[in-house]
N, CA, C and O atoms as a printed pandas DataFrame, in Angstrom:
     atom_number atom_name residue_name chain_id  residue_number  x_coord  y_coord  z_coord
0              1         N          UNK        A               1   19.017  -62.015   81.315
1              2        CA          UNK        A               1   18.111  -61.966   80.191
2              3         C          UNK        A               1   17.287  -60.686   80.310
3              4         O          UNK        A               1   16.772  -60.286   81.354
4              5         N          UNK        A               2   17.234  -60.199   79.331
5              6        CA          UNK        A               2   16.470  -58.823   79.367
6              7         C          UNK        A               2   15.156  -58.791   78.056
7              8         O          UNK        A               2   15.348  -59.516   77.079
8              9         N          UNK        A               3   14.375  -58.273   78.089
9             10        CA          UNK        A               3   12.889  -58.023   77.752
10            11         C          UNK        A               3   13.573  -57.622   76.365
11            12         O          UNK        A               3   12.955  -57.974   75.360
12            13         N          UNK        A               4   14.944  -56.830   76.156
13            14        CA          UNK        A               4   15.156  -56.746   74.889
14            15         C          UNK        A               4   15.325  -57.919   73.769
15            16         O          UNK        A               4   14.850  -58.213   72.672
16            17         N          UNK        A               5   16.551  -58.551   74.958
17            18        CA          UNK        A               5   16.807  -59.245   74.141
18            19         C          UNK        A               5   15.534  -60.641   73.596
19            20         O          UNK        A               5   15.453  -61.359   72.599
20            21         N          UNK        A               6   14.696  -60.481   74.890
21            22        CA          UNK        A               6   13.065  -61.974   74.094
22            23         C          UNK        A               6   12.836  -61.060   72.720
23            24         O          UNK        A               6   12.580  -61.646   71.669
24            25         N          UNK        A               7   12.882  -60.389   72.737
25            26        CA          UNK        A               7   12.103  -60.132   72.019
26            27         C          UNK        A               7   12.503  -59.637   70.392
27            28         O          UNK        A               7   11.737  -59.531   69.434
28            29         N          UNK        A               8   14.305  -59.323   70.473
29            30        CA          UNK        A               8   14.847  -59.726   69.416
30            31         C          UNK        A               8   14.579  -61.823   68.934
31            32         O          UNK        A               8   14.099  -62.553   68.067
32            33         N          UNK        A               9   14.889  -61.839   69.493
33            34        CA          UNK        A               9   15.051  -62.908   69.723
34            35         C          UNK        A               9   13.575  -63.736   68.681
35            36         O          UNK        A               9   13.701  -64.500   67.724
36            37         N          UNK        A              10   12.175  -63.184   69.368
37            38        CA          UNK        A              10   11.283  -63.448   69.178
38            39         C          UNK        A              10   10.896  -62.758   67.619
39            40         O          UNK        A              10    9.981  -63.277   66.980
40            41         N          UNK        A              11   11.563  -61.690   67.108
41            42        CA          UNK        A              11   11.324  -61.117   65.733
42            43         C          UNK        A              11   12.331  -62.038   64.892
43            44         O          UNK        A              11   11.766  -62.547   63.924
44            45         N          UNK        A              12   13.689  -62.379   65.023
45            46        CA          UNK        A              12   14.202  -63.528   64.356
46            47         C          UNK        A              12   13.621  -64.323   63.975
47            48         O          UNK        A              12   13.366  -64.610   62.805
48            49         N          UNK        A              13   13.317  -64.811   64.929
49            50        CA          UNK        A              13   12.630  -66.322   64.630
50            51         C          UNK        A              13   11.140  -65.857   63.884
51            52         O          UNK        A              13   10.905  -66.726   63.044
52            53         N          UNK        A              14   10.530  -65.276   63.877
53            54        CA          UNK        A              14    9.489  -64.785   63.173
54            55         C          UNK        A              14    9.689  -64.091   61.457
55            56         O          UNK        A              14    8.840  -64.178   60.570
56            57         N          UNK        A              15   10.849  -63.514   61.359
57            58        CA          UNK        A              15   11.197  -62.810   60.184
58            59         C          UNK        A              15   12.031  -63.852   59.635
59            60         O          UNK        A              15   11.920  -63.889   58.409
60            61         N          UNK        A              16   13.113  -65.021   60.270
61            62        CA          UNK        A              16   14.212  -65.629   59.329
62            63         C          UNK        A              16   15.273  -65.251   59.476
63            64         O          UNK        A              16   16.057  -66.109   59.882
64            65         N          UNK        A              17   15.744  -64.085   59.282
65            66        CA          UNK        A              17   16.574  -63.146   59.086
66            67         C          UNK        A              17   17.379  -62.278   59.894
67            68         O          UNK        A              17   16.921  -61.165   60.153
68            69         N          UNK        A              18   18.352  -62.561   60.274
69            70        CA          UNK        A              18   19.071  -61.660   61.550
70            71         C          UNK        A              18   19.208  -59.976   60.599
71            72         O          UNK        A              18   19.181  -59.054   61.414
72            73         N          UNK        A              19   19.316  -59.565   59.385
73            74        CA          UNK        A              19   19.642  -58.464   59.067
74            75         C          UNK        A              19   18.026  -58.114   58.571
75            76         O          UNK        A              19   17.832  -56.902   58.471
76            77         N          UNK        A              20   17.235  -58.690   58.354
77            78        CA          UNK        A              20   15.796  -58.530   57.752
78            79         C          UNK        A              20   15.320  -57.996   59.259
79            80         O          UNK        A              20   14.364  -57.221   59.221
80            81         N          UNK        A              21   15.780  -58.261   60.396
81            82        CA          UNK        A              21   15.245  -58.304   61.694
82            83         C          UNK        A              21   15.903  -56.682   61.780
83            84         O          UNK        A              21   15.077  -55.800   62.016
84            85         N          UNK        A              22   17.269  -56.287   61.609
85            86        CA          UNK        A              22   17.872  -55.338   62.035
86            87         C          UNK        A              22   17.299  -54.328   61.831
87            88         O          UNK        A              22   17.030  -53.367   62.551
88            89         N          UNK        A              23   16.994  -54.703   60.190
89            90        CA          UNK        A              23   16.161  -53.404   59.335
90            91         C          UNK        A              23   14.970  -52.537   60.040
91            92         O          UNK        A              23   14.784  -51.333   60.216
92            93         N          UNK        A              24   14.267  -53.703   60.352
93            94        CA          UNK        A              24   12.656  -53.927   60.761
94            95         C          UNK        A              24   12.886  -53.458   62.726
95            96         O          UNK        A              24   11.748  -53.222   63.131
96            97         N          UNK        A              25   13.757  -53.309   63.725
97            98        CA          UNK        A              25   13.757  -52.842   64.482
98            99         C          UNK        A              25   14.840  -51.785   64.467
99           100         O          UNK        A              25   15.445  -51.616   65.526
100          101         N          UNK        A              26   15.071  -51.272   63.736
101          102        CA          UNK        A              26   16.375  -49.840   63.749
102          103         C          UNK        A              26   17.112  -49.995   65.068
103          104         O          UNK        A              26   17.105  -49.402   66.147
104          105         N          UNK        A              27   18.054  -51.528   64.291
105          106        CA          UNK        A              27   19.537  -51.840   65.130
106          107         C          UNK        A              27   20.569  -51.907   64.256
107          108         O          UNK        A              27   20.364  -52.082   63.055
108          109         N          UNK        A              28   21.638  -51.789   64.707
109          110        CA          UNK        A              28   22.567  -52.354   63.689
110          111         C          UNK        A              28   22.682  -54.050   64.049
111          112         O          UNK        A              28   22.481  -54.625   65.118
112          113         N          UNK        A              29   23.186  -54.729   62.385
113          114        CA          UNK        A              29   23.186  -56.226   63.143
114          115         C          UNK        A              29   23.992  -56.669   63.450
115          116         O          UNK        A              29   23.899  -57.879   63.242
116          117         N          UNK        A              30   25.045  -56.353   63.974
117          118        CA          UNK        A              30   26.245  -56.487   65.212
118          119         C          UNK        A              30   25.474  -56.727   66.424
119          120         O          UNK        A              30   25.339  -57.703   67.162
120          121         N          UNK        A              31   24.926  -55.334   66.402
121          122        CA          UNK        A              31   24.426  -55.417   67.916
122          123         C          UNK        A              31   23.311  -56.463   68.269
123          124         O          UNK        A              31   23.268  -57.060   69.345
124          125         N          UNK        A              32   22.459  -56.611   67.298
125          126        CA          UNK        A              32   21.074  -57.964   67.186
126          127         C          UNK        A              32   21.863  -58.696   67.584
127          128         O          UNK        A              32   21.829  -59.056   68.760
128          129         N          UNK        A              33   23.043  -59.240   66.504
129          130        CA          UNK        A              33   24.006  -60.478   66.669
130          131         C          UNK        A              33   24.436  -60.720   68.245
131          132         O          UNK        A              33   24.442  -61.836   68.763
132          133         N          UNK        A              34   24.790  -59.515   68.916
133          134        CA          UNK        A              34   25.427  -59.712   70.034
134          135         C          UNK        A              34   24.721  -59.974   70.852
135          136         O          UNK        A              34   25.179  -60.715   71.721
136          137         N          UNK        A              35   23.427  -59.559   70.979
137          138        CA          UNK        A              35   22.537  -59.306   71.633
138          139         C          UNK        A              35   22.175  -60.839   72.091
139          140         O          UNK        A              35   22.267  -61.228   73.255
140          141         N          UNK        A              36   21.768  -61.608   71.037
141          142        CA          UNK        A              36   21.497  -62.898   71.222
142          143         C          UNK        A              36   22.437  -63.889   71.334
143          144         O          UNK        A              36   22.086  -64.927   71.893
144          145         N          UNK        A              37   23.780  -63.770   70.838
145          146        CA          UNK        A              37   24.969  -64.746   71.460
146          147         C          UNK        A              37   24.828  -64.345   72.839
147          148         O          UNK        A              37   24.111  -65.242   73.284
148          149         N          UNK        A              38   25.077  -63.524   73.825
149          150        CA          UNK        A              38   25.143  -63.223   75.074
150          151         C          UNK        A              38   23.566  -64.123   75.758
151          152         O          UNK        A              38   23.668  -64.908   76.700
152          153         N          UNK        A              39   22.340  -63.845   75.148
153          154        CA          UNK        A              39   21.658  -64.564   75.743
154          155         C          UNK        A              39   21.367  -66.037   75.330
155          156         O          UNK        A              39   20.726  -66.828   76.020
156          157         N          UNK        A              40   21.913  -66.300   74.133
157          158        CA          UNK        A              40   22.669  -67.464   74.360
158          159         C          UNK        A              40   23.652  -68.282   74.837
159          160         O          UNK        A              40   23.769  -69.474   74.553
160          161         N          UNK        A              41   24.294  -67.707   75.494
161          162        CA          UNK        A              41   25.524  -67.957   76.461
162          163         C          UNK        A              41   25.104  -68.035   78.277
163          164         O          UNK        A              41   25.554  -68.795   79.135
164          165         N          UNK        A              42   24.071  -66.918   78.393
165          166        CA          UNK        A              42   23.323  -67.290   79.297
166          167         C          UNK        A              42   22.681  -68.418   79.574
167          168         O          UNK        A              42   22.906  -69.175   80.519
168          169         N          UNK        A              43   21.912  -68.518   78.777
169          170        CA          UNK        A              43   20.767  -69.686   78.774
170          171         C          UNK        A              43   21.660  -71.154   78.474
171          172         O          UNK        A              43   21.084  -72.206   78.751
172          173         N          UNK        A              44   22.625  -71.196   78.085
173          174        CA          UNK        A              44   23.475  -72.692   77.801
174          175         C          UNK        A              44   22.912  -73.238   76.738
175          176         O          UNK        A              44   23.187  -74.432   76.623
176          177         N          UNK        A              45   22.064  -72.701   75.726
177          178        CA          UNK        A              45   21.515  -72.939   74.980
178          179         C          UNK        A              45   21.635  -72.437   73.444
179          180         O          UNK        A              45   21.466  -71.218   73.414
180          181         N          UNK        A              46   21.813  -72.850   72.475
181          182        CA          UNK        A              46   22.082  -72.445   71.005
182          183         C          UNK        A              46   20.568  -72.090   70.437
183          184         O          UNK        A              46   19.938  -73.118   70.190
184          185         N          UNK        A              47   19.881  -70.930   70.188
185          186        CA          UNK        A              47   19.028  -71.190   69.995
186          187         C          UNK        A              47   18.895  -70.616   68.687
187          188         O          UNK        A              47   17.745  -70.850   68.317
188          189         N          UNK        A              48   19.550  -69.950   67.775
189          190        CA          UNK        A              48   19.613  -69.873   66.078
190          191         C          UNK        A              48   20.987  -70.959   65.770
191          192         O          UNK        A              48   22.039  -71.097   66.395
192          193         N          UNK        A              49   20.562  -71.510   64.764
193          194        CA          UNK        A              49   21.482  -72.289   64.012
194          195         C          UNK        A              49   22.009  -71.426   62.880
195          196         O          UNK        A              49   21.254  -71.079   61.972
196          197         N          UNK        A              50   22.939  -71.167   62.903
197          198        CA          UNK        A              50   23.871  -70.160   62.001
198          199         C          UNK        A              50   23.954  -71.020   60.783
199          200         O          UNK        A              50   24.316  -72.107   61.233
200          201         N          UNK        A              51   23.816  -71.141   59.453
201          202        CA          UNK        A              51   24.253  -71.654   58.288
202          203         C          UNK        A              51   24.575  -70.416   57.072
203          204         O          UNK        A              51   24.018  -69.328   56.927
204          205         N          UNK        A              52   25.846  -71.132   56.172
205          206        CA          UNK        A              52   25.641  -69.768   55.350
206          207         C          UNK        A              52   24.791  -69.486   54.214
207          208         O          UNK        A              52   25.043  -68.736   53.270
208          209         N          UNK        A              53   23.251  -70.514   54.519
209          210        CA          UNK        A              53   22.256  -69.734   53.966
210          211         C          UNK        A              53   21.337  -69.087   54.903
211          212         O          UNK        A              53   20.186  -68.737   54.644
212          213         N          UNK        A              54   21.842  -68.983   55.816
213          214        CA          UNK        A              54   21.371  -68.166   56.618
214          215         C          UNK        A              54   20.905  -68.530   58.397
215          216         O          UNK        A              54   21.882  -68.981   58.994
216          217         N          UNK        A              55   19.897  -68.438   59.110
217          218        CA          UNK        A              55   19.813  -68.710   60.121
218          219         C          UNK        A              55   18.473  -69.448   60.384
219          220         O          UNK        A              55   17.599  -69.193   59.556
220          221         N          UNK        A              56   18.062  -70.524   61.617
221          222        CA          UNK        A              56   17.285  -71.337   62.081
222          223         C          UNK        A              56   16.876  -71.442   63.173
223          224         O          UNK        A              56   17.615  -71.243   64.137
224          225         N          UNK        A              57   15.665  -71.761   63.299
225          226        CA          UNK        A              57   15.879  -71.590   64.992
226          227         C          UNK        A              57   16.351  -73.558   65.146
227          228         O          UNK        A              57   16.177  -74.392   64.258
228          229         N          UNK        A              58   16.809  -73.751   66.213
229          230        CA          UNK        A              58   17.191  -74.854   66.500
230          231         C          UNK        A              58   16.239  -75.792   67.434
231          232         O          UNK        A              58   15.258  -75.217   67.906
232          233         N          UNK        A              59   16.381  -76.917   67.697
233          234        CA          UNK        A              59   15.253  -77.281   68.732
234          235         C          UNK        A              59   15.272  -77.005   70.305
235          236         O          UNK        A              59   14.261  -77.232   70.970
236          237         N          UNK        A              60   16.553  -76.462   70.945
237          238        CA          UNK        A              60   16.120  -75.824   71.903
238          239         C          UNK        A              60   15.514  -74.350   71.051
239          240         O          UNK        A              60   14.486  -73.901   71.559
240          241         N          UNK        A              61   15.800  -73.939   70.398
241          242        CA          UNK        A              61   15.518  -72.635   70.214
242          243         C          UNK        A              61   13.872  -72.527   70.180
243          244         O          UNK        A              61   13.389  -71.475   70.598
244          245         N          UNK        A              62   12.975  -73.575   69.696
245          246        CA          UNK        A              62   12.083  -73.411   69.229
246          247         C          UNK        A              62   10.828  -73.591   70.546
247          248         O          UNK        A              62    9.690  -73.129   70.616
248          249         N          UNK        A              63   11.853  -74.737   71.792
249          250        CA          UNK        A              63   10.967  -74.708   73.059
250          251         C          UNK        A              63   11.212  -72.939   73.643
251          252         O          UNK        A              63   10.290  -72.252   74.084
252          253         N          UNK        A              64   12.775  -72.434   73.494
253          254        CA          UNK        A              64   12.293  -71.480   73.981
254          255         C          UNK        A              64   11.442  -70.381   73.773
255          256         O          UNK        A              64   10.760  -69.861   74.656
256          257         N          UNK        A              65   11.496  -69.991   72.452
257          258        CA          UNK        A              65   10.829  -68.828   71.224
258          259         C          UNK        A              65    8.936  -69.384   72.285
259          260         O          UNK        A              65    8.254  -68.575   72.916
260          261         N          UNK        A              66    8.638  -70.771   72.131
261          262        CA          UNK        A              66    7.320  -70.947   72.653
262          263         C          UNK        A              66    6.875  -70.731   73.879
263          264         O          UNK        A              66    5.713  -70.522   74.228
264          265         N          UNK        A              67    8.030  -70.799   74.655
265          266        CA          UNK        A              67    7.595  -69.880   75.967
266          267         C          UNK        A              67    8.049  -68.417   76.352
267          268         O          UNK        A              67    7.981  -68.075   77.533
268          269         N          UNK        A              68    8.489  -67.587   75.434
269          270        CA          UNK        A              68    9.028  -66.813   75.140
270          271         C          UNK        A              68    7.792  -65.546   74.803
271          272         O          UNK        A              68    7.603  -64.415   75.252
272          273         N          UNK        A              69    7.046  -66.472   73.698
273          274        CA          UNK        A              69    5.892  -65.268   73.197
274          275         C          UNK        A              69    4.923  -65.299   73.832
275          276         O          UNK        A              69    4.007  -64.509   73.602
C-alpha cells in the first residue's frame, strides 16, 4: 500500500467519480483504476462498488476510507 494510492483512493470516495477524480488529480483513469484494483487486491477487500451508473464506496470500503483520512 502506498501513500498514493490512500489517497486516490480517499479523493474517490470524496468526489464519486473515478474519471471526475482523474481530472481533478492529472492521472489518466486507467492508471486511478489500476491503482486501486491492486490495492484492492492487497487489502482482500472490495472497496468501490463498480455499477454502470457509476461507482460506491462499499462497506468495507467505507471502514477503510475512515481510517484512511
Amino acid at each position: 500500500m502506498t501513500l498514493q494510492q490512500l489517497r486516490y483512493a480517499v479523493e474517490i470516495a470524496k468526489c464519486g467519480s473515478m474519471s471526475r477524480t482523474a481530472r481533478q488529480l492529472y492521472v489518466s483513469q486507467p492508471s486511478l483504476s489500476a491503482a486501486i484494483k491492486e490495492l484492492e487486491t492487497e487489502l482482500g477487500i472490495t472497496i468501490f462498488e463498480r455499477t454502470s451508473r457509476g461507482i460506491r464506496l462499499s462497506a468495507d470500503g467505507a471502514d477503510f476510507i475512515r481510517y484512511a483520512v
